Amino acid sequence: MAPLDIDPRWLGDAAWPAVAPFGDASSGAEPPYAVHAAPPAPPVASETFKEALARLASGVAIISCWDGSTPRGLLVSSITGLSVDPPRFLFCVRKEASSHDVLVGTEHCGVAILAEHDEAEALRFSSSRLSHERFDPQRWRLATGAPPTYRGGLSTTACQIDQRIDTGTHTVFIVTAASVDLAPGLPLVAHARSFQRLAS
């Protein structure tokens, strides 16, 4: 199989091994291109853009933290690896989310990347109707000195919140990992407003 002609700088270093199976796609000679001004584009309707976002497949994670002595958390599909050195995640939280202000005011959080068998837990954290079922001690470790920690998932990471970036309707959080636990399995995937599983 021929190597993929992809510039690894576009993809984020967390997604690839230290020695990627391809080179720098921008390093070769490039032909001259005739560049013309693009025609003015009509404004994008919000409903149309929502449909575009719904077509984006992504992993899902539960972000957890303490609100005094009360555990708080929410489900995000905006989680991505930002860098390996330092070990950082990036995720976005809507300001209207019930846990948003708590996350803005705290210094630490937990990040649990969910596995395909964690769909029930994902539903608990995506629906306010099921909020009373969250943080069951049989499924969560609730200890002082650490963020609430999910006992399942593909990975659970205790993080320090380093940056909060106001983007209008959302806040972007950049967090640095302090400890990581890993487990085998396949990921739970959000796509088309539902949870999906990878074909085995």
Coordinates of C-alpha atoms in Angstrom, one line a residue:
M1 CA 0.0 0.0 0.0
A2 CA 1.4 3.4 -1.0
P3 CA 2.0 5.9 1.9
L4 CA -0.7 8.4 2.5
D5 CA 0.1 11.8 1.1
I6 CA -1.0 13.8 4.1
D7 CA 0.8 16.6 5.9
P8 CA 0.9 15.4 9.6
R9 CA 1.0 19.0 10.7
W10 CA -2.7 19.3 9.8
L11 CA -3.7 16.4 12.0
G12 CA -2.4 16.9 15.5
D13 CA 0.5 14.9 16.9
A14 CA -1.6 13.0 19.3
A15 CA -3.2 11.0 16.4
W16 CA 0.0 9.5 15.0
P17 CA 3.0 7.5 16.1
A18 CA 6.3 9.2 16.6
V19 CA 7.4 8.1 13.1
A20 CA 4.4 8.6 10.8
P21 CA 4.1 6.4 7.7
F22 CA 4.3 9.4 5.5
G23 CA 6.5 12.4 4.9
D24 CA 5.8 16.1 4.8
A25 CA 3.4 16.5 1.9
S26 CA 4.2 20.2 1.5
S27 CA 7.9 19.6 0.9
G28 CA 7.7 18.7 -2.8
A29 CA 7.6 20.9 -5.9
E30 CA 4.2 22.4 -6.5
P31 CA 2.8 23.5 -9.9
P32 CA 1.8 27.2 -10.4
Y33 CA -1.9 27.8 -9.8
A34 CA -4.1 30.4 -11.2
V35 CA -5.9 32.0 -8.3
H36 CA -9.1 34.0 -8.7
A37 CA -11.2 35.9 -6.3
A38 CA -14.0 33.7 -4.9
P39 CA -17.6 34.8 -5.6
P40 CA -19.3 36.3 -2.5
A41 CA -20.9 33.5 -0.5
P42 CA -24.4 33.8 1.0
P43 CA -24.6 33.7 4.8
V44 CA -24.8 30.2 6.3
A45 CA -28.2 29.4 7.9
S46 CA -27.8 28.1 11.5
E47 CA -29.9 25.1 10.8
T48 CA -27.8 24.2 7.8
F49 CA -24.6 24.4 9.9
K50 CA -26.2 22.3 12.6
E51 CA -26.8 19.6 10.0
A52 CA -23.1 19.9 9.0
L53 CA -22.0 19.4 12.6
A54 CA -24.3 16.4 13.0
R55 CA -22.4 14.7 10.2
L56 CA -19.1 15.0 12.0
A57 CA -18.3 11.7 13.8
S58 CA -16.4 12.2 17.1
G59 CA -15.6 10.4 20.3
V60 CA -17.4 11.4 23.5
A61 CA -16.2 12.2 26.9
I62 CA -17.5 13.0 30.4
I63 CA -16.0 16.0 31.9
S64 CA -16.2 16.0 35.7
C65 CA -15.3 18.3 38.6
W66 CA -16.3 19.2 42.1
D67 CA -18.7 22.0 43.0
G68 CA -17.7 22.3 46.7
S69 CA -18.6 18.8 47.9
T70 CA -21.0 18.1 45.0
P71 CA -19.8 16.2 41.9
R72 CA -20.7 17.9 38.6
G73 CA -20.3 16.7 35.0
L74 CA -21.4 16.9 31.4
L75 CA -21.0 15.0 28.2
V76 CA -18.9 16.6 25.4
S77 CA -18.3 15.5 21.8
S78 CA -15.9 18.4 21.2
I79 CA -12.9 16.7 22.9
T80 CA -9.7 16.5 21.0
G81 CA -6.0 15.9 21.8
L82 CA -4.2 19.2 21.6
S83 CA -0.6 18.1 22.1
V84 CA 1.5 15.3 23.6
D85 CA 4.2 17.6 25.1
P86 CA 2.7 19.0 27.2
P87 CA 0.0 16.4 27.4
R88 CA -3.1 18.4 26.7
F89 CA -6.8 18.1 25.8
L90 CA -9.0 20.8 24.3
F91 CA -12.8 20.7 24.7
C92 CA -15.7 23.2 24.3
V93 CA -18.6 23.8 26.7
R94 CA -21.8 25.7 25.9
K95 CA -22.3 28.6 28.4
E96 CA -25.9 27.5 28.9
A97 CA -24.7 24.1 30.2
S98 CA -25.4 23.6 33.9
S99 CA -21.8 22.7 34.7
H100 CA -20.2 25.5 32.6
D101 CA -19.8 28.1 35.4
V102 CA -18.5 25.4 37.8
L103 CA -15.8 24.5 35.3
V104 CA -14.9 28.1 34.8
G105 CA -14.4 28.5 38.5
T106 CA -12.5 25.3 39.3
E107 CA -8.8 24.4 38.7
H108 CA -9.1 20.7 38.0
C109 CA -11.4 18.3 36.1
G110 CA -11.6 14.7 35.0
V111 CA -11.8 13.5 31.4
A112 CA -13.3 10.1 30.7
I113 CA -13.1 9.0 27.1
L114 CA -16.1 6.6 26.8
A115 CA -16.1 3.1 25.3
E116 CA -18.9 1.5 23.3
H117 CA -20.3 -0.3 26.5
D118 CA -20.6 3.1 28.2
E119 CA -23.6 4.3 26.3
A120 CA -25.9 4.2 29.3
E121 CA -23.5 6.4 31.2
A122 CA -23.3 8.8 28.2
L123 CA -27.1 9.1 28.3
R124 CA -27.1 9.9 32.0
F125 CA -24.8 12.9 31.3
S126 CA -26.4 14.1 28.2
S127 CA -30.0 14.3 29.6
S128 CA -31.1 16.4 32.5
R129 CA -33.9 13.9 33.0
L130 CA -31.4 11.3 34.1
S131 CA -29.2 13.6 36.2
H132 CA -30.3 12.0 39.4
E133 CA -28.6 8.8 38.2
R134 CA -25.2 10.4 37.8
F135 CA -22.1 9.7 40.0
D136 CA -23.3 6.4 41.4
P137 CA -20.4 5.3 43.7
Q138 CA -20.4 1.8 42.0
R139 CA -19.5 3.5 38.8
W140 CA -17.5 6.5 40.1
R141 CA -14.7 7.0 42.5
L142 CA -15.6 10.1 44.6
A143 CA -12.5 10.9 46.7
T144 CA -11.2 14.2 48.0
G145 CA -8.0 15.5 46.4
A146 CA -9.0 14.2 42.9
P147 CA -11.7 15.0 40.3
P148 CA -14.7 12.6 40.3
T149 CA -13.3 9.5 38.4
Y150 CA -15.3 7.2 36.1
R151 CA -14.5 3.5 36.7
G152 CA -15.2 2.6 33.1
G153 CA -14.2 4.2 29.7
L154 CA -11.2 3.8 27.5
S155 CA -9.2 6.3 29.4
T156 CA -9.6 8.4 32.5
T157 CA -7.5 11.4 33.0
A158 CA -7.1 13.8 35.9
C159 CA -6.4 17.3 34.5
Q160 CA -5.5 20.8 35.5
I161 CA -7.4 23.5 33.7
D162 CA -4.8 25.8 32.2
Q163 CA -6.8 28.1 29.9
R164 CA -10.4 29.2 29.4
I165 CA -11.1 31.0 26.1
D166 CA -14.3 32.9 25.7
T167 CA -15.7 32.4 22.2
G168 CA -19.2 33.9 22.6
T169 CA -21.7 31.2 23.1
H170 CA -19.0 28.7 24.3
T171 CA -15.9 28.5 26.4
V172 CA -12.9 26.6 25.1
F173 CA -11.0 24.8 27.9
I174 CA -7.4 23.7 27.5
V175 CA -6.4 21.2 30.2
T176 CA -3.1 19.4 31.0
A177 CA -3.1 15.8 32.1
A178 CA -1.7 15.0 35.6
S179 CA -2.4 11.2 35.6
V180 CA -3.9 8.8 33.1
D181 CA -5.4 5.3 33.4
L182 CA -6.1 3.2 30.2
A183 CA -8.4 0.3 29.4
P184 CA -8.9 -1.8 26.2
G185 CA -12.0 -1.5 24.1
L186 CA -13.6 0.3 21.2
P187 CA -14.9 3.9 21.4
L188 CA -18.4 5.2 21.6
V189 CA -19.0 7.6 18.7
A190 CA -21.4 10.5 18.4
H191 CA -22.8 10.9 14.9
A192 CA -26.1 12.1 13.4
R193 CA -27.5 13.0 16.9
S194 CA -27.1 9.5 18.2
F195 CA -24.5 7.2 19.6
Q196 CA -22.8 4.8 17.3
R197 CA -20.4 1.9 17.6
L198 CA -17.5 1.0 15.3
A199 CA -18.1 -2.1 13.2
S200 CA -15.9 -5.0 14.5

